[in-house]
Short mmCIF file of C-alpha atoms in Angstrom, two decimals:
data_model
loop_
_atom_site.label_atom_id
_atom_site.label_comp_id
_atom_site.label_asym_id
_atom_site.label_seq_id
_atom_site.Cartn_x
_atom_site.Cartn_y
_atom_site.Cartn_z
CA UNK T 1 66.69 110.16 93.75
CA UNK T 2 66.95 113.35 95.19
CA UNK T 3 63.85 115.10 95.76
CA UNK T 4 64.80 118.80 95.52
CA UNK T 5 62.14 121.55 96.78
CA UNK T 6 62.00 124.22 94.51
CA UNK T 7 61.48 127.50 94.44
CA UNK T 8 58.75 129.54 92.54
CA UNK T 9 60.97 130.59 90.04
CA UNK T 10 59.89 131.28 86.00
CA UNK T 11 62.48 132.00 83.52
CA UNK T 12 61.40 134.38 81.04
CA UNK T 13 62.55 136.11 78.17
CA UNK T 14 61.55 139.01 76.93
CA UNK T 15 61.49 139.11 73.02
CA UNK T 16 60.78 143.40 73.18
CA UNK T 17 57.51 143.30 72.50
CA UNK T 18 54.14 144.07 75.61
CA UNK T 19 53.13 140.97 76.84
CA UNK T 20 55.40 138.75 73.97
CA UNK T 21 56.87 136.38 76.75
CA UNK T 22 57.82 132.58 76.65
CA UNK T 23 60.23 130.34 78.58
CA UNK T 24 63.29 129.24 76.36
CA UNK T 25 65.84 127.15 76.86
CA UNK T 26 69.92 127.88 76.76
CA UNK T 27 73.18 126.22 75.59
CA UNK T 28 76.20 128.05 76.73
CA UNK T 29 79.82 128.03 75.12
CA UNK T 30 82.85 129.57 75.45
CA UNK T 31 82.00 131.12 72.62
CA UNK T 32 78.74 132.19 72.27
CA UNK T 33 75.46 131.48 73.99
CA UNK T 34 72.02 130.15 71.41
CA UNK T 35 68.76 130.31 72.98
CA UNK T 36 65.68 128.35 72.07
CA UNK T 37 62.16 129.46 72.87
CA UNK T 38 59.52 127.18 73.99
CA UNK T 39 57.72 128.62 70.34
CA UNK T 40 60.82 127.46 68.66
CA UNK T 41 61.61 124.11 70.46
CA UNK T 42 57.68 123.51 69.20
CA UNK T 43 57.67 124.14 65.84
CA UNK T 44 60.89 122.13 64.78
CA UNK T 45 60.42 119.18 62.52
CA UNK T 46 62.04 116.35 64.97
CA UNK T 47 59.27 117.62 67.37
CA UNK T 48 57.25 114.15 68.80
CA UNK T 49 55.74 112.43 71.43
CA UNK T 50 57.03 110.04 74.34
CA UNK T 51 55.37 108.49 77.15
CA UNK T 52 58.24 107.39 79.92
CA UNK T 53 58.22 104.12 82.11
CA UNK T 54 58.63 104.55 85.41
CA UNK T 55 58.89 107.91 85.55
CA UNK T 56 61.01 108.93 88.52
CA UNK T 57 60.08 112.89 88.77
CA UNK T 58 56.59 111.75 88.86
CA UNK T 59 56.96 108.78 91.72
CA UNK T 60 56.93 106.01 89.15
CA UNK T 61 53.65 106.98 86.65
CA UNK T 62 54.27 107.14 82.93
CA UNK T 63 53.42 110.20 81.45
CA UNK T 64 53.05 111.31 77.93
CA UNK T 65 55.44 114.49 76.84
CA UNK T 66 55.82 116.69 73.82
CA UNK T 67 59.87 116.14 73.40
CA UNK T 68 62.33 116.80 70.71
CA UNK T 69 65.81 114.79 70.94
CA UNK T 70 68.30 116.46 73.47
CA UNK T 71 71.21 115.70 70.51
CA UNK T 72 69.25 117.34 68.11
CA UNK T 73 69.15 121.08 69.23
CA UNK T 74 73.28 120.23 69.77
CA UNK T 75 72.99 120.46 65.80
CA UNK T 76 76.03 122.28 64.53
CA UNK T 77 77.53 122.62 67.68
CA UNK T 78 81.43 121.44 68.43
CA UNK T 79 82.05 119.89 71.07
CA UNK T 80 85.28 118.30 72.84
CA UNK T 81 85.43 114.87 73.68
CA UNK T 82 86.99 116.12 76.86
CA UNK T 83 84.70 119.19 77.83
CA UNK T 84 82.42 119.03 80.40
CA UNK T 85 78.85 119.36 80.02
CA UNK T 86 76.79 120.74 82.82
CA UNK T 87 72.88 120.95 82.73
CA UNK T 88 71.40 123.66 84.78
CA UNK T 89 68.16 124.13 86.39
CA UNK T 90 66.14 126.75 87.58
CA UNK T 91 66.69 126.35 91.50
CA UNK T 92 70.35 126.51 90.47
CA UNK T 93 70.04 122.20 90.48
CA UNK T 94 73.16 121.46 88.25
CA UNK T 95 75.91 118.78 87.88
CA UNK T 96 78.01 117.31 84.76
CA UNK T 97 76.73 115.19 82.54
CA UNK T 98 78.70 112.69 80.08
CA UNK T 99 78.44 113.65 76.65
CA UNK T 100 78.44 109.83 75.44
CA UNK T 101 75.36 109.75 77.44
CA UNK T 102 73.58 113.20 76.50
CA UNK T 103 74.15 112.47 73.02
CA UNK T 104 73.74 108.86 72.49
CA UNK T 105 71.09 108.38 69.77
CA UNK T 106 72.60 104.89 68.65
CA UNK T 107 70.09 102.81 70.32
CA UNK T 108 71.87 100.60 72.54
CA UNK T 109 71.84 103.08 75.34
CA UNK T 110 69.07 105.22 76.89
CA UNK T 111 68.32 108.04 74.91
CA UNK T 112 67.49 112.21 76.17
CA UNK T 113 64.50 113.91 75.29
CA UNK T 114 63.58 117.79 75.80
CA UNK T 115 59.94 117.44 77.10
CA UNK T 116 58.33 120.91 76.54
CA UNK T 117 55.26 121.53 78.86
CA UNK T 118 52.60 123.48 75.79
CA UNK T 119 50.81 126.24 76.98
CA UNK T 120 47.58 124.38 76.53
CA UNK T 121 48.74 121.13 78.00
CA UNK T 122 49.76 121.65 81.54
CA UNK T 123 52.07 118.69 83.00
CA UNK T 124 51.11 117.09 86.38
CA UNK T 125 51.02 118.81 90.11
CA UNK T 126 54.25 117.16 91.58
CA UNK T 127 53.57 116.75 95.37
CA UNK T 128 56.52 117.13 97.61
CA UNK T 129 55.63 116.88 101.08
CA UNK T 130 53.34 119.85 102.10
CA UNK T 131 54.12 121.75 98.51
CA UNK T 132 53.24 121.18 94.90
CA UNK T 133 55.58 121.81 92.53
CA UNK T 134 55.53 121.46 88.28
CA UNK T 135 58.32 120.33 85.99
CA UNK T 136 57.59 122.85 83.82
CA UNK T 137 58.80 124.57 81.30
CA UNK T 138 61.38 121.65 80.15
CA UNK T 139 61.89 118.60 81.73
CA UNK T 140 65.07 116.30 81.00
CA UNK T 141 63.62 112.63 80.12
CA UNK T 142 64.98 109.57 79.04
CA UNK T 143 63.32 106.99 76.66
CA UNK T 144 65.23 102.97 77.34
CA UNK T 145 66.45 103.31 80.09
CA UNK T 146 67.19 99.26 80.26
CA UNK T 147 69.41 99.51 78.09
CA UNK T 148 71.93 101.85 80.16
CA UNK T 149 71.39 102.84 83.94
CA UNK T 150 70.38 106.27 84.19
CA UNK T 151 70.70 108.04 87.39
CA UNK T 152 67.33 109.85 88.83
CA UNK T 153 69.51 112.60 89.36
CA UNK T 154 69.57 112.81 85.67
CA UNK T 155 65.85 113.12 85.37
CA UNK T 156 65.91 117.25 85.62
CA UNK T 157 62.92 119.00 86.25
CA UNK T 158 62.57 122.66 85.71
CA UNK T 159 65.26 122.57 83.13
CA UNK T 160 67.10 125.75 82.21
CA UNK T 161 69.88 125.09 79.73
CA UNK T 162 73.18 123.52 79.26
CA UNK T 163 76.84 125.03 79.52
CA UNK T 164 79.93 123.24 77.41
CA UNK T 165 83.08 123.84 79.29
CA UNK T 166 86.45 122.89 80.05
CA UNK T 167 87.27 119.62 81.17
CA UNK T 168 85.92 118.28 84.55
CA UNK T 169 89.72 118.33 86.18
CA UNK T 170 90.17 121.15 84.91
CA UNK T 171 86.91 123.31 86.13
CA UNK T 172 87.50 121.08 89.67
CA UNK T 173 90.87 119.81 90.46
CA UNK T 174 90.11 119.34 94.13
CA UNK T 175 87.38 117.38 93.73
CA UNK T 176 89.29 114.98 91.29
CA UNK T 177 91.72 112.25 92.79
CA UNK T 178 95.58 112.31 92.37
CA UNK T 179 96.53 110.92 88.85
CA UNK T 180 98.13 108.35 90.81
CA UNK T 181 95.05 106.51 91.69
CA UNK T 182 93.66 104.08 89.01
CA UNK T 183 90.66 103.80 86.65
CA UNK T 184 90.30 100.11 89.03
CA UNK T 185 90.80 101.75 91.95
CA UNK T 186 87.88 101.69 94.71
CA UNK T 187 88.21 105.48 95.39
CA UNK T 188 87.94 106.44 91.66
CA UNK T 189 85.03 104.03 91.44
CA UNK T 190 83.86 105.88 93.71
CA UNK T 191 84.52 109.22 92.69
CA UNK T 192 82.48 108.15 89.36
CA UNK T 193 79.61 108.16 91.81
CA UNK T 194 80.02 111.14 93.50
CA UNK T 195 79.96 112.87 90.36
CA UNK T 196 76.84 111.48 89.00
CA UNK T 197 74.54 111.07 92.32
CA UNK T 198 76.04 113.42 94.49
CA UNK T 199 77.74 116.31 92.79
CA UNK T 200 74.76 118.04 91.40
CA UNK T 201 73.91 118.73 94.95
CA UNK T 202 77.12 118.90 97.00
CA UNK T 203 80.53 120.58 96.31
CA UNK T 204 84.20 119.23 97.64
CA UNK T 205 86.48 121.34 98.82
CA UNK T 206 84.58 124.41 97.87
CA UNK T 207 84.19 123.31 94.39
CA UNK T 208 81.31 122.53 92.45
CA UNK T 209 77.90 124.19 90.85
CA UNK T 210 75.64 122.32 93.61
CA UNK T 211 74.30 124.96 95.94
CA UNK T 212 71.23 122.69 97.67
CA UNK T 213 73.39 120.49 100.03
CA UNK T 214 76.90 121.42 102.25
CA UNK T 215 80.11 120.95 101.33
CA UNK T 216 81.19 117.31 101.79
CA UNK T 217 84.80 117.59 103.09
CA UNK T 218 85.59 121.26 104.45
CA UNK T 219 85.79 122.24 107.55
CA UNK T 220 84.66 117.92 107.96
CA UNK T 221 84.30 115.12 105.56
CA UNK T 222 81.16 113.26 107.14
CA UNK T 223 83.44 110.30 107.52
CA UNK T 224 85.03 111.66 110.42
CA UNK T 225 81.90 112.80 112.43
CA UNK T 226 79.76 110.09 111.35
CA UNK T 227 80.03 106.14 112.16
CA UNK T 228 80.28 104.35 109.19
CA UNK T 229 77.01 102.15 110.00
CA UNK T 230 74.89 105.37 110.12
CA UNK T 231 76.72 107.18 107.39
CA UNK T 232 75.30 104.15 105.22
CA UNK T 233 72.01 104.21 106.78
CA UNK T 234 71.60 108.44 106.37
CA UNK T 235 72.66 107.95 102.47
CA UNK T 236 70.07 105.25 102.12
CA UNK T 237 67.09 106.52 103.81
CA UNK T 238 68.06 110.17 105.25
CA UNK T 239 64.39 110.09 107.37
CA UNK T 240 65.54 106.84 109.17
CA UNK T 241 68.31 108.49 110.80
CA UNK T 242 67.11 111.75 111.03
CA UNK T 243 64.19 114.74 110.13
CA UNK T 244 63.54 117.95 110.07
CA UNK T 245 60.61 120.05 108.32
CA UNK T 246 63.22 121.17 105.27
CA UNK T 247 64.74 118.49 105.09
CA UNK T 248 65.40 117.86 100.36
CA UNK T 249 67.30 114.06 100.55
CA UNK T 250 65.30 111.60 100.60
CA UNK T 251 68.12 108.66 99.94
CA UNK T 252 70.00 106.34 97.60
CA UNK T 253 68.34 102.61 97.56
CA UNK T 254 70.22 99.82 96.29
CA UNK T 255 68.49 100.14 92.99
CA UNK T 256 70.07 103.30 92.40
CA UNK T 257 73.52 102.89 93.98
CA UNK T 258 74.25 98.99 94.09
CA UNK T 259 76.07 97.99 97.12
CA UNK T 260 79.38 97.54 96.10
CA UNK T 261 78.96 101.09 94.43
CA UNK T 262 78.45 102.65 97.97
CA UNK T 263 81.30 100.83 99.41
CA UNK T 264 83.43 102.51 96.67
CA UNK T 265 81.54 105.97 97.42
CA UNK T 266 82.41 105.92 100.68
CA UNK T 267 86.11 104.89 99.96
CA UNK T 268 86.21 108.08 98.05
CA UNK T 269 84.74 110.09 100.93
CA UNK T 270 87.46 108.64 102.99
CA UNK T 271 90.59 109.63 100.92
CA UNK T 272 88.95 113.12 99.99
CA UNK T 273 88.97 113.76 103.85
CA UNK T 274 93.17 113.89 103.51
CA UNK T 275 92.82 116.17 100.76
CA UNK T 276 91.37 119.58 102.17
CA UNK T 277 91.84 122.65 100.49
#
């Protein structure tokens, strides 16, 4: 997972009244934008408790949250098979998300939950290093997660909102391969990985919401400054190869990206470096 260091940041809302202030929690569409407040999230009736396994955020302990189901508060809302769905964060932390997998609620697949920290109820001090951070307000959770790999990436702390968009090759064509490379192919494979463990951090070719790490292929792709060996050993275990006091990546074990899954990762790295903008 990548450990992100985040910055004291509250998102508030101001409802017009002294001293009347609550985090809430956005969707955004082309069309309009609906905001819930923590107050709101609260009081609805599908409103219940969930204690995860394994929580990643919080470095494996299981924790109880007060969550309602992410589908839910997507309620009434249209949207395209095809659209992209990005969740954003409060340290500007974002990256696409499938809708199959935001809104699966069929259970044979893990399942989202919007954990709402209560006033009253404070969540755990997350220590990172020499800082302490919280997950508060909302936290993005996920309830059977044996059933379906779920990327720690997907685990979002500090949780601002989702946007509905236009589809992913269409927001990011440079970032996409040519239409002539297969579904099968190793660098599509590949690029399937990028976009779920990588993306939310890094852009390509200028493109892209992630704003924590550098661009991955302009001016250089690190697959031609970096020797493949150590490329695989920095993705890994970044702290292995290298550290500095800043330093927010703390690596990609085989549990989260399988072997074969970084060969194809890398093979999209690789053709990506002969397509610069």
């Amino acid at each position: 997972m990548l450990i992100r260091y985040f910055t004291a940041v509250v998102l508030i809302v101001f409802s017009g009244l002294a001293n009347a202030a609550e985090p809430s929690l956005f969707i955004k569409t082309p069309g309009k934008e609906i905001v819930f407040t923590r107050s709101q999230l609260l009081a609805r009736p599908d409103v219940t408790v969930m204690t995860t396994t394994a929580d990643p955020t919080m470095n494996g302990k299981s924790i109880t949250y007060t969550v309602v189901p992410a589908a839910a508060i997507f309620k009434g809302i249209s949207i395209p098979d095809d659209a992209a769905i990005h969740f954003q964060a409060l340290d500007n932390f974002s990256a696409p998300i499938e809708k199959a997998t935001l809104m699966n609620s069929a259970g044979d697949g893990a399942t989202a939950y919007i954990a709402i920290e209560k006033p009253d109820e404070k969540w755990p001090v997350i220590q990172m290093g020499h800082e302490q951070y919280s997950a508060a307000p909302f936290y993005l959770v996920w309830k059977d997660t044996t059933k379906s790999r779920i990327s720690t990436e997907l685990w979002v702390m500090q949780l601002a909102g989702f946007s509905i968009d236009r589809p992913f090759s269409e927001l990011y064509p440079n970032v996409v391969p040519k239409k002539n490379i297969s579904n099968a192919d190793a660098v599509m494979r590949g690029f399937k990985i990028f976009k779920v463990n990588c993306f939310s951090c890094h852009t390509i070719n200028r493109e892209g919401s992630g704003k924590i790490g550098p661009d991955l292929n302009v001016p250089y792709n690190p697959t031609e400054y970096m020797h493949e060996k150590y490329l695989r050993i920095f993705i890994r275990s970044p702290k292995s190869l290298r550290h500095w006091d800043k330093e927010r990546m703390v690596g990609f074990p085989s549990a989260v990206i399988r072997d074969d899954e970084l060969n194809d990762l890398i093979s999209y790295l690789k053709y990506m470096s002969g397509r610069k903008v």
